[in-house]
Amino acid sequence: MVKRYRNTGAIGAILDEYEKSLRELKTILRDVTDTELTTIVDSETKDPDCKSIQNILTHVIRAGYCYIIEIRRALGEKIDYSENKTFTTIKSYLEELDAMFQYNEQLFIAYPNLNIEETNPKKKITVRWGQQYDIEQLMEHTIVHILRHRRQIERFLIQLQHQ
Protein backbone atom coordinates (compact mmCIF):
# COMPACT_ATOMS: atom_id res chain seq x y z
CA MET A 1 0.00 0.00 0.00
CA VAL A 2 1.38 3.39 -1.00
CA LYS A 3 0.99 6.01 1.69
CA ARG A 4 -0.66 9.21 0.45
CA TYR A 5 0.17 12.62 1.85
CA ARG A 6 -1.52 15.94 1.35
CA ASN A 7 0.65 18.24 -0.75
CA THR A 8 -0.11 21.48 1.05
CA GLY A 9 2.94 22.22 3.22
CA ALA A 10 2.50 22.70 6.95
CA ILE A 11 -1.30 22.54 6.77
CA GLY A 12 -1.09 19.27 4.88
CA ALA A 13 1.32 17.87 7.44
CA ILE A 14 -0.94 18.89 10.31
CA LEU A 15 -4.00 17.34 8.65
CA ASP A 16 -2.07 14.15 7.81
CA GLU A 17 -0.89 13.76 11.40
CA TYR A 18 -4.31 14.61 12.80
CA GLU A 19 -5.89 11.99 10.54
CA LYS A 20 -3.22 9.49 11.62
CA SER A 21 -3.96 10.13 15.30
CA LEU A 22 -7.65 9.54 14.64
CA ARG A 23 -6.90 6.37 12.67
CA GLU A 24 -4.90 5.03 15.64
CA LEU A 25 -7.74 5.89 18.01
CA LYS A 26 -10.35 4.28 15.77
CA THR A 27 -8.24 1.11 15.47
CA ILE A 28 -8.39 0.72 19.25
CA LEU A 29 -12.09 1.54 19.38
CA ARG A 30 -13.12 -1.08 16.82
CA ASP A 31 -12.70 -3.85 19.42
CA VAL A 32 -14.55 -2.01 22.19
CA THR A 33 -17.96 -3.43 22.96
CA ASP A 34 -20.92 -1.15 23.54
CA THR A 35 -20.98 -2.39 27.14
CA GLU A 36 -17.32 -1.45 27.63
CA LEU A 37 -18.08 1.92 26.04
CA THR A 38 -20.51 2.89 28.80
CA THR A 39 -18.87 1.14 31.78
CA ILE A 40 -17.59 3.53 34.45
CA VAL A 41 -13.89 2.75 34.74
CA ASP A 42 -12.71 5.63 36.90
CA SER A 43 -15.29 6.34 39.58
CA GLU A 44 -12.73 8.29 41.65
CA THR A 45 -12.07 11.11 39.20
CA LYS A 46 -13.77 14.43 39.67
CA ASP A 47 -13.58 15.06 35.92
CA PRO A 48 -16.87 13.96 34.35
CA ASP A 49 -15.12 13.66 30.96
CA CYS A 50 -12.85 10.90 32.25
CA LYS A 51 -15.12 8.32 33.90
CA SER A 52 -15.81 6.03 30.93
CA ILE A 53 -14.74 5.56 27.33
CA GLN A 54 -18.07 7.11 26.36
CA ASN A 55 -17.30 10.24 28.42
CA ILE A 56 -13.82 10.50 26.92
CA LEU A 57 -15.05 10.18 23.33
CA THR A 58 -17.84 12.70 23.92
CA HIS A 59 -15.19 15.11 25.23
CA VAL A 60 -12.77 14.39 22.36
CA ILE A 61 -15.44 15.07 19.74
CA ARG A 62 -16.69 18.26 21.38
CA ALA A 63 -13.10 19.52 21.69
CA GLY A 64 -12.37 18.62 18.07
CA TYR A 65 -15.20 20.90 16.97
CA CYS A 66 -14.36 23.54 19.57
CA TYR A 67 -10.79 24.06 18.36
CA ILE A 68 -11.99 24.88 14.85
CA ILE A 69 -14.80 27.07 16.18
CA GLU A 70 -12.19 29.01 18.17
CA ILE A 71 -10.21 29.59 14.96
CA ARG A 72 -13.29 30.54 12.95
CA ARG A 73 -14.36 32.99 15.66
CA ALA A 74 -10.87 34.52 15.63
CA LEU A 75 -11.29 34.94 11.86
CA GLY A 76 -14.45 36.94 12.52
CA GLU A 77 -17.13 34.31 11.97
CA LYS A 78 -20.19 34.44 14.18
CA ILE A 79 -20.44 30.79 15.17
CA ASP A 80 -21.70 29.06 18.29
CA TYR A 81 -19.95 26.30 20.17
CA SER A 82 -21.34 22.83 19.56
CA GLU A 83 -23.19 20.83 22.17
CA ASN A 84 -21.94 17.51 23.49
CA LYS A 85 -22.80 14.58 21.23
CA THR A 86 -23.22 11.46 23.34
CA PHE A 87 -23.76 8.10 21.69
CA THR A 88 -24.38 4.59 22.99
CA THR A 89 -22.51 2.65 20.30
CA ILE A 90 -18.93 2.54 19.14
CA LYS A 91 -20.16 2.62 15.55
CA SER A 92 -21.77 6.01 16.17
CA TYR A 93 -18.59 7.39 17.75
CA LEU A 94 -16.48 6.16 14.83
CA GLU A 95 -18.82 7.92 12.39
CA GLU A 96 -18.79 11.12 14.45
CA LEU A 97 -14.98 11.12 14.66
CA ASP A 98 -14.95 11.07 10.84
CA ALA A 99 -17.50 13.92 10.70
CA MET A 100 -15.45 15.92 13.21
CA PHE A 101 -12.31 15.51 11.10
CA GLN A 102 -14.17 16.61 7.98
CA TYR A 103 -15.33 19.71 9.86
CA ASN A 104 -11.67 20.43 10.67
CA GLU A 105 -10.63 19.90 7.06
CA GLN A 106 -13.33 22.31 5.88
CA LEU A 107 -11.61 25.18 7.67
CA PHE A 108 -8.58 24.85 5.41
CA ILE A 109 -10.73 24.44 2.31
CA ALA A 110 -12.65 27.60 3.22
CA TYR A 111 -9.42 29.49 3.96
CA PRO A 112 -6.82 28.10 1.51
CA ASN A 113 -4.34 30.92 2.17
CA LEU A 114 -4.66 30.91 5.94
CA ASN A 115 -1.56 32.07 7.76
CA ILE A 116 -1.17 29.50 10.54
CA GLU A 117 1.89 30.99 12.27
CA GLU A 118 1.65 34.12 14.37
CA THR A 119 4.55 35.49 16.40
CA ASN A 120 2.77 38.62 17.66
CA PRO A 121 1.30 37.69 21.06
CA LYS A 122 -1.47 40.30 20.59
CA LYS A 123 -2.68 38.44 17.49
CA LYS A 124 -2.76 34.98 19.10
CA ILE A 125 -6.09 33.29 19.70
CA THR A 126 -7.16 33.31 23.33
CA VAL A 127 -9.32 30.21 23.69
CA ARG A 128 -12.14 29.70 26.18
CA TRP A 129 -9.84 28.08 28.74
CA GLY A 130 -7.48 31.09 28.68
CA GLN A 131 -4.51 29.66 26.77
CA GLN A 132 -3.12 31.59 23.80
CA TYR A 133 -2.26 29.87 20.53
CA ASP A 134 -1.66 30.62 16.91
CA ILE A 135 -3.51 28.33 14.49
CA GLU A 136 -0.55 25.99 14.07
CA GLN A 137 -0.15 25.59 17.83
CA LEU A 138 -3.87 25.01 18.33
CA MET A 139 -3.92 22.34 15.62
CA GLU A 140 -0.84 20.69 17.15
CA HIS A 141 -2.66 20.72 20.50
CA THR A 142 -5.61 19.07 18.74
CA ILE A 143 -3.40 16.17 17.64
CA VAL A 144 -1.82 15.70 21.06
CA HIS A 145 -5.27 15.86 22.65
CA ILE A 146 -6.30 12.83 20.57
CA LEU A 147 -3.07 11.01 21.48
CA ARG A 148 -3.48 11.64 25.21
CA HIS A 149 -7.05 10.38 25.23
CA ARG A 150 -6.16 7.39 23.03
CA ARG A 151 -3.63 6.45 25.70
CA GLN A 152 -6.25 6.94 28.43
CA ILE A 153 -8.67 4.65 26.58
CA GLU A 154 -5.95 2.02 26.16
CA ARG A 155 -5.40 2.11 29.92
CA PHE A 156 -9.15 1.85 30.53
CA LEU A 157 -9.30 -1.22 28.27
CA ILE A 158 -6.56 -2.87 30.35
CA GLN A 159 -8.57 -2.16 33.49
CA LEU A 160 -11.74 -3.52 31.89
CA GLN A 161 -9.96 -6.78 31.03
CA HIS A 162 -9.14 -7.26 34.73
CA GLN A 163 -12.66 -6.65 36.03
Coordinates of N, CA and C in Angstrom, one line a residue, residues 6-16 116:
R6 N -1.0 14.7 1.9 CA -1.5 15.9 1.4 C -0.3 16.8 0.9
N7 N -0.5 17.5 -0.2 CA 0.6 18.2 -0.7 C 0.4 19.7 -0.5
T8 N 0.2 20.1 0.8 CA -0.1 21.5 1.1 C 0.7 22.0 2.2
G9 N 2.0 21.7 2.2 CA 2.9 22.2 3.2 C 2.6 21.9 4.6
A10 N 2.7 22.9 5.5 CA 2.5 22.7 6.9 C 1.1 22.3 7.2
I11 N 0.1 22.9 6.6 CA -1.3 22.5 6.8 C -1.5 21.1 6.4
G12 N -1.0 20.7 5.3 CA -1.1 19.3 4.9 C -0.5 18.3 5.9
A13 N 0.7 18.7 6.4 CA 1.3 17.9 7.4 C 0.5 17.8 8.7
I14 N -0.1 18.9 9.1 CA -0.9 18.9 10.3 C -2.2 18.0 10.1
L15 N -2.8 18.2 8.9 CA -4.0 17.3 8.7 C -3.7 15.9 8.5
D16 N -2.5 15.6 7.9 CA -2.1 14.1 7.8 C -1.8 13.5 9.2
I116 N -1.0 30.3 9.3 CA -1.2 29.5 10.5 C -0.2 29.9 11.6

